[in-house]
Coordinates of C-alpha atoms and ligand atoms in Angstrom, one line a residue:
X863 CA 13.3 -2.3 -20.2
X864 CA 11.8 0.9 -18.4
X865 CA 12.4 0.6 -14.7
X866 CA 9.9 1.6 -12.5
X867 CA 9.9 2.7 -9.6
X868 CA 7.7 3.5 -6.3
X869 CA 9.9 6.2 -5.1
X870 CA 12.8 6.7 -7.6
X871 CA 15.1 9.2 -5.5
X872 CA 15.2 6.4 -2.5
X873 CA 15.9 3.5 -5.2
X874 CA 18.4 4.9 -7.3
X875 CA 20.3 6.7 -4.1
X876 CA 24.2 7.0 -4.9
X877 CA 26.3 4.6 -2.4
X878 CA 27.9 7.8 -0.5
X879 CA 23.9 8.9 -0.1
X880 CA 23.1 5.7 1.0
X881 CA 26.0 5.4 3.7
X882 CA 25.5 9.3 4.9
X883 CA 21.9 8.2 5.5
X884 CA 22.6 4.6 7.0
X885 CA 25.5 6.5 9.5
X886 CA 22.4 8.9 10.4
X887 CA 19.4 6.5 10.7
X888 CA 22.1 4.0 13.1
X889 CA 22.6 6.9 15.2
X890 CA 18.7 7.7 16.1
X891 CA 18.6 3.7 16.2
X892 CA 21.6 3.2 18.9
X893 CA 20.0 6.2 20.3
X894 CA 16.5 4.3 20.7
X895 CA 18.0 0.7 21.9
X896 CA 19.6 2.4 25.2
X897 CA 16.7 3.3 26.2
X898 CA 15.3 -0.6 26.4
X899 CA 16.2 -3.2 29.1
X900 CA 18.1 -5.5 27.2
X901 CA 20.5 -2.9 24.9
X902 CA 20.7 -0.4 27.4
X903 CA 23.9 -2.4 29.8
X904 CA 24.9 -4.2 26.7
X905 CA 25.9 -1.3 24.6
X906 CA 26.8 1.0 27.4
X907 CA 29.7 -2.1 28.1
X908 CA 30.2 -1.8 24.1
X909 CA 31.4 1.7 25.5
X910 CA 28.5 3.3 23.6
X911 CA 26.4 5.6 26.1
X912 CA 24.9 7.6 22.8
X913 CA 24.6 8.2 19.3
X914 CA 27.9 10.5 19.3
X915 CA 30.0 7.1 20.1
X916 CA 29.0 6.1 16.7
X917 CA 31.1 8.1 14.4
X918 CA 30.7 5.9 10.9
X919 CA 29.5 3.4 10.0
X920 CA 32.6 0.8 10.7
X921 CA 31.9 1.2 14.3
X922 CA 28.4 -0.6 13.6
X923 CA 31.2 -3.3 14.5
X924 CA 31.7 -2.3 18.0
X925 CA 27.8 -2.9 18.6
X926 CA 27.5 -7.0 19.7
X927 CA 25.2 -9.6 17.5
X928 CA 21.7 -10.1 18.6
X929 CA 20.6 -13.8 18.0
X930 CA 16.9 -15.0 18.2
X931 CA 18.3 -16.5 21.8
X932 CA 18.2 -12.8 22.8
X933 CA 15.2 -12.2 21.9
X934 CA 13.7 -14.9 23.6
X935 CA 15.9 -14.0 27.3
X936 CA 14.3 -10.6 26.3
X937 CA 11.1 -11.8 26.1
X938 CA 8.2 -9.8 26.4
X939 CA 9.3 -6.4 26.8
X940 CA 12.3 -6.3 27.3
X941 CA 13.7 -4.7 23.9
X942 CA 10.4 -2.2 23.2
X943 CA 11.9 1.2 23.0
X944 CA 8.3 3.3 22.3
X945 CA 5.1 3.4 25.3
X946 CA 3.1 0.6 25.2
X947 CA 0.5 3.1 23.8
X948 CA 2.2 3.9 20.8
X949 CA 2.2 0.3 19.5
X950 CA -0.2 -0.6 17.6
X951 CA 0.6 -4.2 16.4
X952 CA 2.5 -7.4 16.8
X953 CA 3.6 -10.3 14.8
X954 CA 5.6 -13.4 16.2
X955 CA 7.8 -16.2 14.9
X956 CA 9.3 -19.6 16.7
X957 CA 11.6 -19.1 18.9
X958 CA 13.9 -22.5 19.7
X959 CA 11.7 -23.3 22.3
X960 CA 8.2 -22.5 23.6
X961 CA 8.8 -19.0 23.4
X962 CA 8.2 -17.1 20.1
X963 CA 10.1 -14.2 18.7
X964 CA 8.1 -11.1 19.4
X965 CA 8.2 -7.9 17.2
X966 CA 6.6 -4.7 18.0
X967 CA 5.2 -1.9 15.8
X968 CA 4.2 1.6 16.1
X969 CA 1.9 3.5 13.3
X970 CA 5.0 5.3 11.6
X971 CA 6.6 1.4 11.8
X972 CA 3.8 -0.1 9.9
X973 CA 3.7 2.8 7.6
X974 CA 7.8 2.2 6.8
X975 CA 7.4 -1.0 6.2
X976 CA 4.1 -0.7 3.9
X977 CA 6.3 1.5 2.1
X978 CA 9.4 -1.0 1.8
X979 CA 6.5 -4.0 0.2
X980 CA 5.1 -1.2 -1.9
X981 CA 8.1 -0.4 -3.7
X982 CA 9.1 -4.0 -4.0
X983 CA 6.1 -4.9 -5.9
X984 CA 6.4 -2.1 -8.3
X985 CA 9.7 -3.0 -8.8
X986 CA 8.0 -6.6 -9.9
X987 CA 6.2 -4.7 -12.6
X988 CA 2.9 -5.2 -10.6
X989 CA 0.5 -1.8 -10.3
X990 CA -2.8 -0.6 -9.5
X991 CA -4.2 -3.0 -12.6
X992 CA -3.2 -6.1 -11.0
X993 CA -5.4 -8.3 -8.6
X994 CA -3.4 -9.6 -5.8
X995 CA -4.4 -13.3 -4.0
X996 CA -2.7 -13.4 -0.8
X997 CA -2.3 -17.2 -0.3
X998 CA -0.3 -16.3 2.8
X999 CA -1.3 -16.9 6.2
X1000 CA -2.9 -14.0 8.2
X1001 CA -2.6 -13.8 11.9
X1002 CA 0.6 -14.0 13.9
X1003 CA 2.9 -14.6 10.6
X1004 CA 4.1 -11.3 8.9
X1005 CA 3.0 -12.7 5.5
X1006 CA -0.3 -12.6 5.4
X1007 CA -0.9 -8.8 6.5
X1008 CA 2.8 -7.4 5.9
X1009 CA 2.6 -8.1 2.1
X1010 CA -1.7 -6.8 2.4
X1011 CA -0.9 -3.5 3.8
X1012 CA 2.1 -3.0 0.6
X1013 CA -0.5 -4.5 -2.0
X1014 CA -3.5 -1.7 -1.1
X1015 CA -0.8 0.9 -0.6
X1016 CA 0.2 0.2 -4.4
X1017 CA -4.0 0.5 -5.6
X1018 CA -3.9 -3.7 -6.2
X1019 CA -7.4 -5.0 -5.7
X1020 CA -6.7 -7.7 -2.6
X1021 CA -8.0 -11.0 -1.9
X1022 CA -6.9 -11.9 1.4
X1023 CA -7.4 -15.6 0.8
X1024 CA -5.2 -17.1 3.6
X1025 CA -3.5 -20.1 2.6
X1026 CA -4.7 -23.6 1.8
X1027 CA -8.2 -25.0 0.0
X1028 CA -6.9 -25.3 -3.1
X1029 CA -10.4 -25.7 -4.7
X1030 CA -11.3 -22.4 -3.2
X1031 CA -8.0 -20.7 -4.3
X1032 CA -8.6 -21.4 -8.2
X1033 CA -12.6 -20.6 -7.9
X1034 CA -11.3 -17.3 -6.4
X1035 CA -8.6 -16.5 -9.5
X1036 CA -11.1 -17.8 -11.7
X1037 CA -14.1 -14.9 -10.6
X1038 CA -11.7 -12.3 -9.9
X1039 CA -9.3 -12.6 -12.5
X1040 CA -6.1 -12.5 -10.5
X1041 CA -3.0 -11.8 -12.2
X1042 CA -0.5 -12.0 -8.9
X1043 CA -0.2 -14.7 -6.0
X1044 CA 2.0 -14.8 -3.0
X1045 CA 2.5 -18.1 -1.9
X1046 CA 4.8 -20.5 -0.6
X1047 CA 6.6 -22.2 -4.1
X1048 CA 5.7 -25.3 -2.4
X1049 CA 2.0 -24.0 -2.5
X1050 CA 2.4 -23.3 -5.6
X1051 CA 3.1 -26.5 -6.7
X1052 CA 0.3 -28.4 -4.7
X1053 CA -1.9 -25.9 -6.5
X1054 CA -0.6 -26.6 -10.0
X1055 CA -1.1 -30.3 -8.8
X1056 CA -4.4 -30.2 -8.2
X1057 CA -5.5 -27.7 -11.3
X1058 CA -7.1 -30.9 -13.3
X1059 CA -8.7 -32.5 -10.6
X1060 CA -10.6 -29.5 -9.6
X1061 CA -11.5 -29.0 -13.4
X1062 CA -9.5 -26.0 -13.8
X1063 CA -7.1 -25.4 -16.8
X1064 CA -4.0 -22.5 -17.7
X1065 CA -7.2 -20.8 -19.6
X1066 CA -9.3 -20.3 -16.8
X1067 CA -6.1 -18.0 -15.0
X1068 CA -5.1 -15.0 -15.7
X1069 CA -1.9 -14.8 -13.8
X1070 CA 1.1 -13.4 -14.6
X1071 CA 3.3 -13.1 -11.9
X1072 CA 4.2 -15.3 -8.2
X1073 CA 6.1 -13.6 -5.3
X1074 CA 7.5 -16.7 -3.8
X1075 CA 9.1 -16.6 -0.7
X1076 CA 8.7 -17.9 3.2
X1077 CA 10.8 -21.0 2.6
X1078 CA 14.0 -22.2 0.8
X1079 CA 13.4 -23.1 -2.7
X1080 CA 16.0 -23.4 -5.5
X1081 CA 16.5 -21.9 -8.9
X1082 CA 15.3 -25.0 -10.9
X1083 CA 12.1 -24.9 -8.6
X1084 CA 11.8 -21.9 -9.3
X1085 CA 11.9 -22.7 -13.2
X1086 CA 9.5 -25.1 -12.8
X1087 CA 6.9 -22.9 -11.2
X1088 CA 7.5 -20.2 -14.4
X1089 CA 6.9 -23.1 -16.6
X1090 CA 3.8 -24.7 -15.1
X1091 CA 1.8 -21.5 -14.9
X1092 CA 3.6 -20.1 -18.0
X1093 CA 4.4 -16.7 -15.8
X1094 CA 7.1 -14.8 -13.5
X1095 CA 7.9 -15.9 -9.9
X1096 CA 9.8 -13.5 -7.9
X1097 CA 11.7 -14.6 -5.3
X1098 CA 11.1 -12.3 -2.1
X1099 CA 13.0 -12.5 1.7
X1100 CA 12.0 -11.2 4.7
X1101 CA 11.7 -11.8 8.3
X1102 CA 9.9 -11.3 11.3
X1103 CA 12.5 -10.3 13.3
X1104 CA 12.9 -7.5 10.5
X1105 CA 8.8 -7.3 9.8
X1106 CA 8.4 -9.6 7.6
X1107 CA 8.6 -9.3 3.9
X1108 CA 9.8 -6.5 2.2
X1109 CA 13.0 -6.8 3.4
X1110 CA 14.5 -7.9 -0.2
X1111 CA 13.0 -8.3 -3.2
X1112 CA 13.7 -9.3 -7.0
X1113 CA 12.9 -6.5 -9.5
X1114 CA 11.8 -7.2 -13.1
X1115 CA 15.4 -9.1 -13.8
X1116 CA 14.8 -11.8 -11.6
X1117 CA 18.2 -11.9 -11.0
X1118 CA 19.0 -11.2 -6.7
X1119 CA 16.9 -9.6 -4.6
X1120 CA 17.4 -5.7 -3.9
X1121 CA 17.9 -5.0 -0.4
X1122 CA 16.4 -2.2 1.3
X1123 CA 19.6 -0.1 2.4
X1124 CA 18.1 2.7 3.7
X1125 CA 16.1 0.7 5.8
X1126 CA 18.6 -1.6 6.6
X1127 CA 22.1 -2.8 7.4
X1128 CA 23.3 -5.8 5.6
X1129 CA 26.3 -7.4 6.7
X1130 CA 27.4 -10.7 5.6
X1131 CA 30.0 -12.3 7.5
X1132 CA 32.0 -15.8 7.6
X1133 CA 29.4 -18.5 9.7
X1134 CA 32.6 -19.6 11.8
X1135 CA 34.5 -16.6 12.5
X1136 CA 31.8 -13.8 12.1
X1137 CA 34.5 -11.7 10.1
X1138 CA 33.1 -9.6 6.8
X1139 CA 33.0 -11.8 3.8
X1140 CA 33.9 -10.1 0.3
X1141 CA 30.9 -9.3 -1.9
X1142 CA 30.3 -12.5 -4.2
X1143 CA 31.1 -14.6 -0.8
X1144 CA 28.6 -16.8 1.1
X1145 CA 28.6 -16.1 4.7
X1146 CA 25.7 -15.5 7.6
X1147 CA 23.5 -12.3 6.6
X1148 CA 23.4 -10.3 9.4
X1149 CA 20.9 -7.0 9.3
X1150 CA 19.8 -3.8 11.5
X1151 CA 16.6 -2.5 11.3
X1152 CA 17.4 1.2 10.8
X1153 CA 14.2 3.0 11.7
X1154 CA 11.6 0.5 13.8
X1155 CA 10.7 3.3 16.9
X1156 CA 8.7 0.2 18.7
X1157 CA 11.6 -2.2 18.8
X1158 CA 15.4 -2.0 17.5
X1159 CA 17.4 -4.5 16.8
X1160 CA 21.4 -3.9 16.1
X1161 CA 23.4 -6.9 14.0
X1162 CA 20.4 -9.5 14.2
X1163 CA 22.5 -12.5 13.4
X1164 CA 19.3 -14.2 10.9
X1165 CA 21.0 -18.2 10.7
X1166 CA 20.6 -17.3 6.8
X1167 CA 23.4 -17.9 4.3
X1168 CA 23.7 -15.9 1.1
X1169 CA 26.4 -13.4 -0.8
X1170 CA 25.7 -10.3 -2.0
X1171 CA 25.6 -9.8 -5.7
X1172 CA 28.9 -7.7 -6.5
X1173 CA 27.5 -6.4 -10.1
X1174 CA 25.1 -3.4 -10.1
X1175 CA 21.9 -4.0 -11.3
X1176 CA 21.0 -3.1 -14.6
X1177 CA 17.5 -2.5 -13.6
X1178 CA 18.8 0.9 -11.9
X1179 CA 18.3 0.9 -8.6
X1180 CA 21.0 1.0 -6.2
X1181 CA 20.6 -0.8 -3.2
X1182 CA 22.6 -4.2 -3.3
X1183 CA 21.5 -7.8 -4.1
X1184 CA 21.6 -10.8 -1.9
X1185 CA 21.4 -14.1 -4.2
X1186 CA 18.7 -16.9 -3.0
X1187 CA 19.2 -18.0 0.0
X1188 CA 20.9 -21.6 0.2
X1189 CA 20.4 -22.9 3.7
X1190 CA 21.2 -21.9 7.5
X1191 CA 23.9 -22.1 10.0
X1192 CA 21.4 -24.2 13.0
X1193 CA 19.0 -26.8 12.7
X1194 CA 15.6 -24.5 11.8
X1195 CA 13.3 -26.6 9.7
X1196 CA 10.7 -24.8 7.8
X1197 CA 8.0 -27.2 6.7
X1198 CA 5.2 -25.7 4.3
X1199 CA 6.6 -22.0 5.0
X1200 CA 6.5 -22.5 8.8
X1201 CA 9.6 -22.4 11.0
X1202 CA 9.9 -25.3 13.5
X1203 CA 12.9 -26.0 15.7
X1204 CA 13.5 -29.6 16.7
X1205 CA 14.1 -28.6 20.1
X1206 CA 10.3 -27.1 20.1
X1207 CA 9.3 -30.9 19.7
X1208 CA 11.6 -32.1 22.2
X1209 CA 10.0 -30.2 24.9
X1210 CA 6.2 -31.1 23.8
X1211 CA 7.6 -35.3 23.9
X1212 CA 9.5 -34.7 27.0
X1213 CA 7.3 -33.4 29.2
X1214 CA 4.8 -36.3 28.3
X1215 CA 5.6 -38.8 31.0
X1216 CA 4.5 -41.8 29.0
X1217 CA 6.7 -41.2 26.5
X1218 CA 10.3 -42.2 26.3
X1219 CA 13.6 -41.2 25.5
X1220 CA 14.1 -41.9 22.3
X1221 CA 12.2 -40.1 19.1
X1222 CA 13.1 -39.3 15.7
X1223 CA 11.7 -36.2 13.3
X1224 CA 11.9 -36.9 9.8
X1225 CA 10.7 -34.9 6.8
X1226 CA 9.6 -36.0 3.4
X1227 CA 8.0 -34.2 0.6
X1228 CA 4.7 -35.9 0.1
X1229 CA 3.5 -34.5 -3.5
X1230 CA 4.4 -31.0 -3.5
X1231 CA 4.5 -30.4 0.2
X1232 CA 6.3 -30.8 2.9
X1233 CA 5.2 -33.6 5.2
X1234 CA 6.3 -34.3 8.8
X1235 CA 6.2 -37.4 11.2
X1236 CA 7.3 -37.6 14.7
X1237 CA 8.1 -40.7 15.2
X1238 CA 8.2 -41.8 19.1
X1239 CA 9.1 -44.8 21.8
X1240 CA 6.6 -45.5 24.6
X1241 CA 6.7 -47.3 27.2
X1242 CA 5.9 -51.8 26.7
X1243 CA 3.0 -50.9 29.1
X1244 CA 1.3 -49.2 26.1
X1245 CA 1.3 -51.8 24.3
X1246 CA -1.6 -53.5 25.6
X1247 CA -3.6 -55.6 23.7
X1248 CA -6.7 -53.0 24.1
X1249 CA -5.1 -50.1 21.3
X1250 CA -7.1 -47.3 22.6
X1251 CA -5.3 -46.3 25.1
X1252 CA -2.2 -45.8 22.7
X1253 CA -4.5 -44.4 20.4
X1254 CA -5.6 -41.5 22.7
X1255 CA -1.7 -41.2 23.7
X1256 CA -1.1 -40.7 20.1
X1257 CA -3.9 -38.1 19.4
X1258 CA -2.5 -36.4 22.7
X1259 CA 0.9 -36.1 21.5
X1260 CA -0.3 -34.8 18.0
X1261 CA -2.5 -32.0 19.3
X1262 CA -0.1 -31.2 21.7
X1263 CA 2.4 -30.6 19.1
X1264 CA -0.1 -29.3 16.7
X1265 CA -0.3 -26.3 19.5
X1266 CA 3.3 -25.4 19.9
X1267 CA 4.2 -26.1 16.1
X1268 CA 1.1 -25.1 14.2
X1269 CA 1.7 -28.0 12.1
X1270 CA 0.1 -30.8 12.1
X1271 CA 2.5 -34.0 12.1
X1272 CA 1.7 -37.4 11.9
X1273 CA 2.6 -39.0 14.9
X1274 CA 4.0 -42.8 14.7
X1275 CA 4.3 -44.6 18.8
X1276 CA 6.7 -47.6 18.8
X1277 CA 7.9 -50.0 21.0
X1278 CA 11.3 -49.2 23.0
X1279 CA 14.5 -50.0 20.7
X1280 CA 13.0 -49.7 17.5
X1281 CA 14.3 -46.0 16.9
X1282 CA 17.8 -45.8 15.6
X1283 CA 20.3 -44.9 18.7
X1284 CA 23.2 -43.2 17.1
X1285 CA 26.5 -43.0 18.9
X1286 CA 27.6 -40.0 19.9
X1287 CA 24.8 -36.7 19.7
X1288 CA 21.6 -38.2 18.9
X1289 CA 20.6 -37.7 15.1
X1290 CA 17.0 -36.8 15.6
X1291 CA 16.0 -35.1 12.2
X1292 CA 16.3 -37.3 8.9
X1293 CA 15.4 -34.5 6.1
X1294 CA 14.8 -36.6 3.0
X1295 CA 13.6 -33.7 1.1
X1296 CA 15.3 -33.0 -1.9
X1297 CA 18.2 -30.8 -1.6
X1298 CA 18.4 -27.4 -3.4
Ligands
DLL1988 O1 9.0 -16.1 6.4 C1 8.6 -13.7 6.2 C2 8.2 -13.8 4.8 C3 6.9 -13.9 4.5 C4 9.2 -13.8 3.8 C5 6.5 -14.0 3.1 C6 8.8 -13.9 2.5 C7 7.5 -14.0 2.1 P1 9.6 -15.9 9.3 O2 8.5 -16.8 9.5 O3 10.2 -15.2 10.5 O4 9.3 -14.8 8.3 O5 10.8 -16.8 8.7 C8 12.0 -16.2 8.3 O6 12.3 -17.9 6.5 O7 15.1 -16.4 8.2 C9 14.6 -17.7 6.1 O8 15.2 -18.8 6.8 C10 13.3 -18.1 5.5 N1 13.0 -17.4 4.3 C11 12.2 -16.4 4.1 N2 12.2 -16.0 2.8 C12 13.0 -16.9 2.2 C13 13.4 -17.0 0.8 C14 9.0 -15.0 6.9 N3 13.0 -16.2 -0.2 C15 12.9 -17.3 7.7 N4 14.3 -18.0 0.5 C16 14.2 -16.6 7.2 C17 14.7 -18.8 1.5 C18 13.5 -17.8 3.1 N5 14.4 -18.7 2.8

């Protein structure tokens, strides 16, 4: 198979290249971060006051984690290491509570990271032939306009259709003849769901290939997709903390996802005691952003669990593999692509007065989605013989939650004592989705 390649000299960089580079690029990074509020005291207690206190690339280890909690304590400012003026855009994630995970870009940022979706694409086999539908979401998430910006970089003719309306999604591949989709896999399996009913068949596509990504999804799903719609699906990882996708990718082996090295860090270390796992070995991926001017961040622990692929890739590029991702070390749902934290619900019920103490979250797959219910006590005052009062309370609580989650859940009131009470900690999520 020919490889190709966006930019071949970056992809097929020698390991000692790689690491000379990565040792220079952390410097100007450690450099950046002691400017900011939040790295400045912590790194000068690290007993680093500059770049010259890192002298290779083992003392990366000297620099502490940063965890999403961090981000959130530094929340909104407090780790931007450019003017305001130089930034010229934002995206944001959920944090574990109200407040959401902020990430800062200047031009040259955007342009770096354009740059990292560019090459992953082409290293899909995708080019300027190919019409791309974005069924991504556009607006706060990275997917939407992080994956966009790579697309039009590589000369892909766009559709930025958003997500959702799955009648609207196969008119649109239908008239424009679109040969590449990003989408949730569980989106892609509603759509497939739905292809008869909207009176569409396999020969009214042209599609070749699915970047799939956003959301955990296993090998066999991943089959499944390839078989449905007779084409490719490439897994793809990212994050917003690290700008969204782009951040690894598979190449036309399908087999691990290429990590961008000389735009990142990866560590992978053991989820208990944060020590380096050998290559092959599951453990925490942990990644630094090597060249964001708006907003560094060193050792971002990411929750994710994965191993890095210890064989090179016959495909000829050089930076290393990660293997799909098989879960996270804390309790992070991600329902239809979107990151929810039970503790984000928690404080939308609590502070509801009418509410009680007890609730449960479950999550079920309801056809090819995800489906969620919040299920909650209320007070035996509510349960009146005149039901509109409890309905308002329940529309209440769903748009309430609707507004912090972006989902919307179905919401269930019942009577107090009808929820499970577990011993011990509470058990307040029951995932019945399948397991991967
Ligand atoms: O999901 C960025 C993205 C957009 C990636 C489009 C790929 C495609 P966040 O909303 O910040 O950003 O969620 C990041 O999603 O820490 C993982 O837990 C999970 N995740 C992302 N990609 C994968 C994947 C985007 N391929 C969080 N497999 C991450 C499994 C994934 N989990």
């Amino acid at each position: 198979m020919a490889a190709r390649y966006w930019n071949e000299a970056v992809e097929t960089m020698g390991r000692p290249d790689i690491e000379a580079l990565q040792l220079s690029l952390l410097r100007q990074a450690v450099g950046r971060a002691l400017t900011t509020p939040f790295y400045g005291p912590r790194l000068e207690a690290a007993g680093i006051s500059g770049p010259s206190d890192i002298r290779s690339l083992a003392d990366l280890r000297r620099i502490p984690f940063t965890t999403k909690d961090d981000l959130r304590q530094a929340f909104p400012f407090g780790m931007l290491a450019a003017e305001r003026r130089e930034v010229v855009r934002m995206h944001a994630s959920s944090g574990t509570t109200g407040v959401p995970t902020v990430i800062y870009l200047t031009a040259a940022d955007v342009e770096r990271w354009t740059d990292y979706v560019a090459r992953s694409l082409v290293a899909t086999g995708a080019d300027s032939s190919d019409v791309l539908q974005n069924m991504m979401t556009y607006g706060l998430f990275t997917g939407g306009l992080g994956l966009h910006y790579g697309a039009e970089r590589v000369g892909m003719m766009v559709i930025p259709a958003g997500p959702g309306n799955t009648a609207r999604q196969l008119k649109l591949m239908k008239d424009f003849g679109t040969t590449t989709v990003h989408a949730t896999p569980s989106f892609m399996l509603h759509l497939h769901s739905k292809m008869a009913e909207e009176g569409y068949g396999l020969g009214d596509l042209r599609l070749k290939r699915a970047f799939c990504g956003a959301e955990p999804y296993s090998e066999d799903a991943r089959r499944k997709i390839e078989a449905l719609f007779g084409i490719e699906v490439f897994n793809s990882y990212g994050l917003s903390e690290m700008n969204g996708p782009g951040v690894a990718f598979e190449c036309e082996r399908r087999d691990g996802m290429h990590l961008w090295e000389d735009g990142y860090i990866l560590e992978i270390v053991d989820r208990d005691s944060f020590e380096p796992v050998p290559d092959g070995e599951r453990g925490e991926i942990v990644l630094t952003i090597l060249c964001r001017e708006a907003m560094p961040l060193l050792r971002y622990r990411t929750k994710d669990l994965s191993a890095v692929c210890p064989e090179p890739c016959p495909c000829g590029r050089t930076h290393r593999r990660i293997a799909r991702i098989t879960g996270r070390t804390d309790d992070m749902l991600i329902i239809n692509g979107i990151n929810v934290f039970p503790s984000q619900i928690e404080e939308v019920i609590m502070a509801m007065p009418e509410v009680g103490n007890n609730y449960l979250i479950l999550v079920q797959k309801e056809g090819a989605l995800d489906r969620l219910t919040v299920k909650v006590e209320v007070g035996p005052s509510s349960f009146a013989d005149d039901s509109r009062p409890l309905n308002a309370l329940r529309d209440r609580i769903r748009s309430r939650l609707q507004a912090s989650i972006s989902l919307n859940p179905r919401v269930e009131l019942h009577e107090p004592g009808v929820l499970p009470v577990s011993e011990g900690k509470a058990k307040r999520v029951v995932d019945e989705r399948p397991k991967l």
